């Protein structure tokens, strides 16, 4: 199981490895059809797993190390981002990201939990 795979995602991880192995082989119509079949199965299993998550599993998904952060969204959606920080007492909460930016040439204020 890959290190970034959550325990309940193991059935998906096995199929993803299979797709990866097939993708490294020469491409043929039959192989492409098999990859497509596996991808449909992955989506079906993923939907089933994620529709039945326990509260703790939802926490694990929310805390996943590969989950996008507020800065990922800022870098993709905004321009001219200028981060502000601190509380005037020389402290900085690294869990909160705040700053000024432009969205479609309009000035905006961004505040997000990191």
Coordinates of C-alpha atoms in Angstrom, one line a residue:
X1 CA 0.0 0.0 0.0
X2 CA 1.5 3.4 -1.0
X3 CA 2.4 5.6 2.0
X4 CA -0.2 8.2 1.2
X5 CA -3.0 5.7 1.0
X6 CA -5.4 5.5 3.9
X7 CA -6.2 2.1 5.2
X8 CA -9.8 2.0 3.9
X9 CA -8.5 3.0 0.4
X10 CA -6.6 -0.2 0.0
X11 CA -9.0 -1.8 -2.5
X12 CA -8.5 1.3 -4.7
X13 CA -4.7 1.3 -4.3
X14 CA -4.5 -2.3 -5.5
X15 CA -6.5 -1.5 -8.7
X16 CA -4.5 1.7 -9.2
X17 CA -1.2 -0.3 -9.2
X18 CA -2.8 -2.7 -11.7
X19 CA -3.7 0.3 -14.0
X20 CA -0.2 1.7 -13.6
X21 CA 1.4 -1.7 -14.5
X22 CA -0.9 -2.0 -17.6
X23 CA -0.1 1.5 -18.6
X24 CA 3.6 0.7 -18.8
X25 CA 3.1 -2.0 -21.3
X26 CA 2.7 -1.4 -25.1
X27 CA -0.7 0.2 -25.9
X28 CA -3.2 -2.1 -27.7
X29 CA -6.9 -1.7 -28.0
X30 CA -7.5 -4.7 -25.7
X31 CA -5.2 -3.2 -23.1
X32 CA -6.8 0.2 -23.3
X33 CA -10.2 -1.4 -22.8
X34 CA -8.9 -3.2 -19.8
X35 CA -7.5 0.0 -18.3
X36 CA -10.8 1.8 -18.9
X37 CA -12.7 -1.1 -17.3
X38 CA -10.4 -0.9 -14.2
X39 CA -10.8 2.9 -14.1
X40 CA -14.6 2.5 -14.0
X41 CA -14.3 -0.1 -11.3
X42 CA -12.0 2.2 -9.3
X43 CA -14.6 5.1 -9.5
X44 CA -17.4 2.7 -8.5
X45 CA -15.5 1.4 -5.5
X46 CA -14.3 4.9 -4.5
X47 CA -17.9 6.1 -4.6
X48 CA -19.0 3.2 -2.5
X49 CA -16.2 3.6 0.1
X50 CA -16.6 7.4 0.4
X51 CA -20.4 7.2 0.7
X52 CA -20.0 5.0 3.9
X53 CA -17.1 6.7 5.7
X54 CA -17.1 6.7 9.5
X55 CA -16.7 10.0 11.3
X56 CA -13.0 9.2 12.0
X57 CA -12.4 8.2 8.4
X58 CA -13.7 11.6 7.4
X59 CA -11.2 13.2 9.7
X60 CA -8.4 11.2 8.1
X61 CA -9.4 12.3 4.7
X62 CA -9.6 16.0 5.9
X63 CA -6.0 15.6 7.3
X64 CA -4.6 13.7 4.4
X65 CA -1.0 15.0 3.7
X66 CA -1.7 15.3 -0.1
X67 CA -5.0 17.2 0.3
X68 CA -4.8 20.7 -1.3
X69 CA -4.1 23.5 1.0
X70 CA -5.4 27.1 0.9
X71 CA -2.1 28.1 -0.7
X72 CA -2.6 25.6 -3.5
X73 CA -5.9 27.3 -4.3
X74 CA -4.4 30.8 -3.9
X75 CA -1.6 30.0 -6.4
X76 CA -4.1 28.7 -9.0
X77 CA -6.9 31.2 -8.7
X78 CA -5.4 34.5 -7.7
X79 CA -2.7 36.9 -8.8
X80 CA -0.6 39.4 -6.8
X81 CA -1.1 37.5 -3.5
X82 CA 0.5 39.4 -0.6
X83 CA 0.4 37.5 2.6
X84 CA -0.1 39.3 5.9
X85 CA 0.5 37.7 9.3
X86 CA 1.1 38.3 13.0
X87 CA -1.1 39.7 15.7
X88 CA 1.0 42.8 16.7
X89 CA 2.5 40.9 19.6
X90 CA 5.1 39.2 17.5
X91 CA 3.2 36.0 17.1
X92 CA 2.1 34.2 14.0
X93 CA -0.5 31.5 13.7
X94 CA 0.8 29.2 10.9
X95 CA -2.6 27.5 10.7
X96 CA -4.2 30.6 9.3
X97 CA -3.3 32.1 5.9
X98 CA -4.4 35.7 5.2
X99 CA -3.6 38.2 2.5
X100 CA -4.6 40.5 -0.3
X101 CA -4.8 39.3 -3.9
X102 CA -6.6 39.9 -7.2
X103 CA -9.3 37.7 -8.6
X104 CA -10.1 38.5 -12.2
X105 CA -8.5 41.9 -11.7
X106 CA -10.7 42.6 -8.6
X107 CA -9.0 43.2 -5.3
X108 CA -9.9 40.5 -2.7
X109 CA -9.0 39.5 0.9
X110 CA -8.2 35.9 1.5
X111 CA -8.4 34.1 4.8
X112 CA -8.1 30.4 5.0
X113 CA -7.2 27.5 7.3
X114 CA -4.0 25.9 6.3

